PDB file of C-alpha atoms in Angstrom:
ATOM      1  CA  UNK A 200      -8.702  19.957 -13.481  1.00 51.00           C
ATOM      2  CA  UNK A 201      -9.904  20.627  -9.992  1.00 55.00           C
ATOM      3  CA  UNK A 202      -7.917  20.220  -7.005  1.00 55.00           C
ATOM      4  CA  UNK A 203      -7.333  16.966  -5.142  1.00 52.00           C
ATOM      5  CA  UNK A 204     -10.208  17.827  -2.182  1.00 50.00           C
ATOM      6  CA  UNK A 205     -13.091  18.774  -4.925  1.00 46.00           C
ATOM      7  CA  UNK A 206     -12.117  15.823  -7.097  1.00 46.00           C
ATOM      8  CA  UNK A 207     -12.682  13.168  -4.336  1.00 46.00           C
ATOM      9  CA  UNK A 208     -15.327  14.834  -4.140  1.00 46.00           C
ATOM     10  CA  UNK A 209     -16.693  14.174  -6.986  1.00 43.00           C
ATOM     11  CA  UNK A 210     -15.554  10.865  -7.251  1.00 40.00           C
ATOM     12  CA  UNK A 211     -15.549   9.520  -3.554  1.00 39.00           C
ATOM     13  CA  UNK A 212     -16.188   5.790  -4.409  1.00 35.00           C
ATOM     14  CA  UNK A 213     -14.117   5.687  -7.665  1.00 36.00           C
ATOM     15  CA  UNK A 214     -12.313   2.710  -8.204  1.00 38.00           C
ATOM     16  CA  UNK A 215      -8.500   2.835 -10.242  1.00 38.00           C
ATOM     17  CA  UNK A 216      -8.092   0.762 -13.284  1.00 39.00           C
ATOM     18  CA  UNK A 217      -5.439  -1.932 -13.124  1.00 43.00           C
ATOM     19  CA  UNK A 218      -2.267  -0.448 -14.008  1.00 44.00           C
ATOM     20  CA  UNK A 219      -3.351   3.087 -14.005  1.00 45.00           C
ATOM     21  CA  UNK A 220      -0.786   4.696 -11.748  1.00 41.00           C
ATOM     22  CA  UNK A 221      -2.320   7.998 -12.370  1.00 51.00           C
ATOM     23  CA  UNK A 222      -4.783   7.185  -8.683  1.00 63.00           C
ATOM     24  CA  UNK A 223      -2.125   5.149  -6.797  1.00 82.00           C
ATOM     25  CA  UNK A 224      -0.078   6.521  -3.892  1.00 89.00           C
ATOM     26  CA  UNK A 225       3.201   6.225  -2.727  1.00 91.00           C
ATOM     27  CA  UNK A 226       2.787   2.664  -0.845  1.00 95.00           C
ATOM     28  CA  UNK A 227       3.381  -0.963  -1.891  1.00 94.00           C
ATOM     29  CA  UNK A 228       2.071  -4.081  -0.570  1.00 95.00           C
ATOM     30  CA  UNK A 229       4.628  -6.573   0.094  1.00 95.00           C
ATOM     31  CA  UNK A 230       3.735 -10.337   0.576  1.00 94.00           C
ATOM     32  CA  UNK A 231       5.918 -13.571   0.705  1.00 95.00           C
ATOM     33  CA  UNK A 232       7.830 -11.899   3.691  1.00 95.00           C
ATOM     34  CA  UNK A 233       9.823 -14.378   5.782  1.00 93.00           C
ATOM     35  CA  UNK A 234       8.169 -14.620   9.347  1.00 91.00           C
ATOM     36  CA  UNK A 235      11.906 -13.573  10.963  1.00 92.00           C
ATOM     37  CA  UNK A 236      11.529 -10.060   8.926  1.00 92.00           C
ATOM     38  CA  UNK A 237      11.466  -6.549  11.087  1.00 93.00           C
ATOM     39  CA  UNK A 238      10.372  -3.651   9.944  1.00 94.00           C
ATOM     40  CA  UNK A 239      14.254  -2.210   9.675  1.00 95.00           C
ATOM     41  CA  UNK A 240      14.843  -5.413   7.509  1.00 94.00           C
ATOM     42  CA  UNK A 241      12.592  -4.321   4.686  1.00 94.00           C
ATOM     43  CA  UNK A 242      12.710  -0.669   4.947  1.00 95.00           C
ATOM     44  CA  UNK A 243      17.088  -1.473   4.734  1.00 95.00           C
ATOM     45  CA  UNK A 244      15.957  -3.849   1.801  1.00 94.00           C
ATOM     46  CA  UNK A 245      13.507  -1.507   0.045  1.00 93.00           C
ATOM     47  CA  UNK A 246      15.973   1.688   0.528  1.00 92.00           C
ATOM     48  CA  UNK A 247      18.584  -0.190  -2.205  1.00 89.00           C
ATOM     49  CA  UNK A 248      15.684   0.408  -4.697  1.00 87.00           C
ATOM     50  CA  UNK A 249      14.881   3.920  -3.847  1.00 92.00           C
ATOM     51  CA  UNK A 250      14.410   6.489  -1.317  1.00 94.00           C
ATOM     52  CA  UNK A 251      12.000   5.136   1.916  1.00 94.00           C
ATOM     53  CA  UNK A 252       9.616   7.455   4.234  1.00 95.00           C
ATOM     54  CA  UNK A 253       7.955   4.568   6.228  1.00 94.00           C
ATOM     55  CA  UNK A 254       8.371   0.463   6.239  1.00 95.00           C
ATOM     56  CA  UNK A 255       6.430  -1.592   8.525  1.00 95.00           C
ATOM     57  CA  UNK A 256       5.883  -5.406   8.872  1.00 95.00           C
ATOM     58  CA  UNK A 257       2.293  -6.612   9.515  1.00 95.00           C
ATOM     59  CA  UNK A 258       2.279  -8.449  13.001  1.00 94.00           C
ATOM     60  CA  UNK A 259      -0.429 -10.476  14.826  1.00 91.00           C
ATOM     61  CA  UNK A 260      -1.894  -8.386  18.037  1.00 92.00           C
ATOM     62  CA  UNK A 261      -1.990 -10.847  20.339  1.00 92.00           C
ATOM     63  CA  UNK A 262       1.730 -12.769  19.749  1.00 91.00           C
ATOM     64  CA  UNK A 263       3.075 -10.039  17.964  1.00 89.00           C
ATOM     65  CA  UNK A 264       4.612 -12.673  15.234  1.00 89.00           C
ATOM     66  CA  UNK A 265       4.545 -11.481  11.450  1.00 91.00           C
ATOM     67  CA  UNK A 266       1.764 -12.360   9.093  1.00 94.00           C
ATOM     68  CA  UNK A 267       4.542 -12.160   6.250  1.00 93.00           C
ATOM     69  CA  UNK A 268       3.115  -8.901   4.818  1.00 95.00           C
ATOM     70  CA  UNK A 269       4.021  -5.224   4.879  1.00 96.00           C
ATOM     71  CA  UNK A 270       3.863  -2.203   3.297  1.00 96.00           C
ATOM     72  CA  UNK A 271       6.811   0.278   2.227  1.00 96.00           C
ATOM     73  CA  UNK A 272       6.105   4.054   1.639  1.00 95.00           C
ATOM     74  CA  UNK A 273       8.147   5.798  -0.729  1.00 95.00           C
ATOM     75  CA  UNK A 274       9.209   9.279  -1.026  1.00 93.00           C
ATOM     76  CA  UNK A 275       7.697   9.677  -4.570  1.00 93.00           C
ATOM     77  CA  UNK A 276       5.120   8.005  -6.363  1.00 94.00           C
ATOM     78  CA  UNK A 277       7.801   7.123  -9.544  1.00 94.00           C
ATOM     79  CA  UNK A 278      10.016   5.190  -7.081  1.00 93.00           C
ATOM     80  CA  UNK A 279       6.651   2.912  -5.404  1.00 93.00           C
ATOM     81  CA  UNK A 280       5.515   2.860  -9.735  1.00 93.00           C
ATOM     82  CA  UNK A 281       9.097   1.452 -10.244  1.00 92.00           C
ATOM     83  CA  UNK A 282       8.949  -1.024  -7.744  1.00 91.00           C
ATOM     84  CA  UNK A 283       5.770  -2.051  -8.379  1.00 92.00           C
ATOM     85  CA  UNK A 284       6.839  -2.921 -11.875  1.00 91.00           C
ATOM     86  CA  UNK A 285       9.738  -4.999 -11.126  1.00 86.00           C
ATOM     87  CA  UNK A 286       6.801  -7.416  -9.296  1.00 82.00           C
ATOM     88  CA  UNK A 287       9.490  -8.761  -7.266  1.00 88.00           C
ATOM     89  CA  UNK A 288      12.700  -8.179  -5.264  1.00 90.00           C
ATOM     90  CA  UNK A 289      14.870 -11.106  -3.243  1.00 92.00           C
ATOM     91  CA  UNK A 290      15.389 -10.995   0.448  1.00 91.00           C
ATOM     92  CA  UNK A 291      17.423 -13.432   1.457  1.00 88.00           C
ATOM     93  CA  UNK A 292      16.425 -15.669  -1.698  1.00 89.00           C
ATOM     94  CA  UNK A 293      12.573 -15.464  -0.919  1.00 91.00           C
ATOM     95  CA  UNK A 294      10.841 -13.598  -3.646  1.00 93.00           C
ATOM     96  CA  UNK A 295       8.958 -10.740  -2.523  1.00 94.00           C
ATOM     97  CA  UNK A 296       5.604 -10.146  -4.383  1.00 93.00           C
ATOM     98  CA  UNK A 297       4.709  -6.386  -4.896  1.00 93.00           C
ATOM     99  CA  UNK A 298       1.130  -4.426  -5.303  1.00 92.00           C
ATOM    100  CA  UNK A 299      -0.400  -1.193  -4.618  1.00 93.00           C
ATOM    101  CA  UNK A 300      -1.495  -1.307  -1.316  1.00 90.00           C
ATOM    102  CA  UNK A 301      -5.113  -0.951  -1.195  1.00 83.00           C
ATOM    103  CA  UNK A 302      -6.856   1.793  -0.417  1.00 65.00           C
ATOM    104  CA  UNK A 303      -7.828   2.397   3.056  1.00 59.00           C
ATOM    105  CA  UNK A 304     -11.383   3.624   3.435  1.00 53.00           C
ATOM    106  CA  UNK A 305     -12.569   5.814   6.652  1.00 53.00           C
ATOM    107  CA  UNK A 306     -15.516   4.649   9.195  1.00 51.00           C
ATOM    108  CA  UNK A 307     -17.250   7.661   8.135  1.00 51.00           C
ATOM    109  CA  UNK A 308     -17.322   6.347   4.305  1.00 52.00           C
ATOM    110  CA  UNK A 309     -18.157   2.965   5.465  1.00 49.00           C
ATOM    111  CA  UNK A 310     -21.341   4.990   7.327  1.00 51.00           C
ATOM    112  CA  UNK A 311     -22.409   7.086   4.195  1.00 50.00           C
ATOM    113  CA  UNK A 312     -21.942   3.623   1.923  1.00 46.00           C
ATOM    114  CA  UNK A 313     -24.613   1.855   4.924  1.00 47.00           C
ATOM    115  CA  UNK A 314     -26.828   4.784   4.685  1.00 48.00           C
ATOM    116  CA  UNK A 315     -26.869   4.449   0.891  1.00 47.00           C
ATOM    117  CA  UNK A 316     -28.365   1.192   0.927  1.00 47.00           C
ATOM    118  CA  UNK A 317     -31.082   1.738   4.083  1.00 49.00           C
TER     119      UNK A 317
END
């Protein structure tokens, strides 16, 4: 199997299958968020599942107010896999809905995709 670099590569547009883990990182979406959450609140929330590197509520530039998303890096990809599987987790009895986060893609790909279709 080649190494990560070479296989992106190869594969640079790839999209992951539903379900397969195998191509997903170590960071969840997380929607339904109350509009009073912080940051601190859901990585404090999301450490009781496992162990947390990053947490971060989405907030509107200009008014700073949440959009009631976020996204919650964890130190392994088994712990985000776990969570993603539960689907949900409670914060102060609002549901939380949980995804892969999508994944981000660079100005420079969004240049070579442009040039692709000149």
């Amino acid at each position: 199997m080649p190494g990560k670099r070479k296989r992106d590569e190869e594969e640079p547009y790839s999209q992951t299958v539903e379900g397969d883990s195998h191509h997903h990182g170590t960071t969840v979406f997380v929607s339904n968020l109350p509009y009073t959450a912080t940051s601190t609140d859901l990585k404090t929330l999301f450490s009781d599942v496992a162990p947390v590197k990053n947490a971060f509520v989405v907030l509107e530039k200009e008014s700073k107010v949440s959009k009631g998303v976020g996204y919650v890096t964890f130190a392994m990809q088994e712990d985000a896999q776990a969570c993603v599987e539960r689907q949900t987790i409670d914060m102060n009895g609002r549901a939380l809905r949980i995804g892969w986060a999508g994944l981000k893609v660079s100005q420079s790909a969004n240049s070579n995709l442009l040039k692709l279709y000149e």
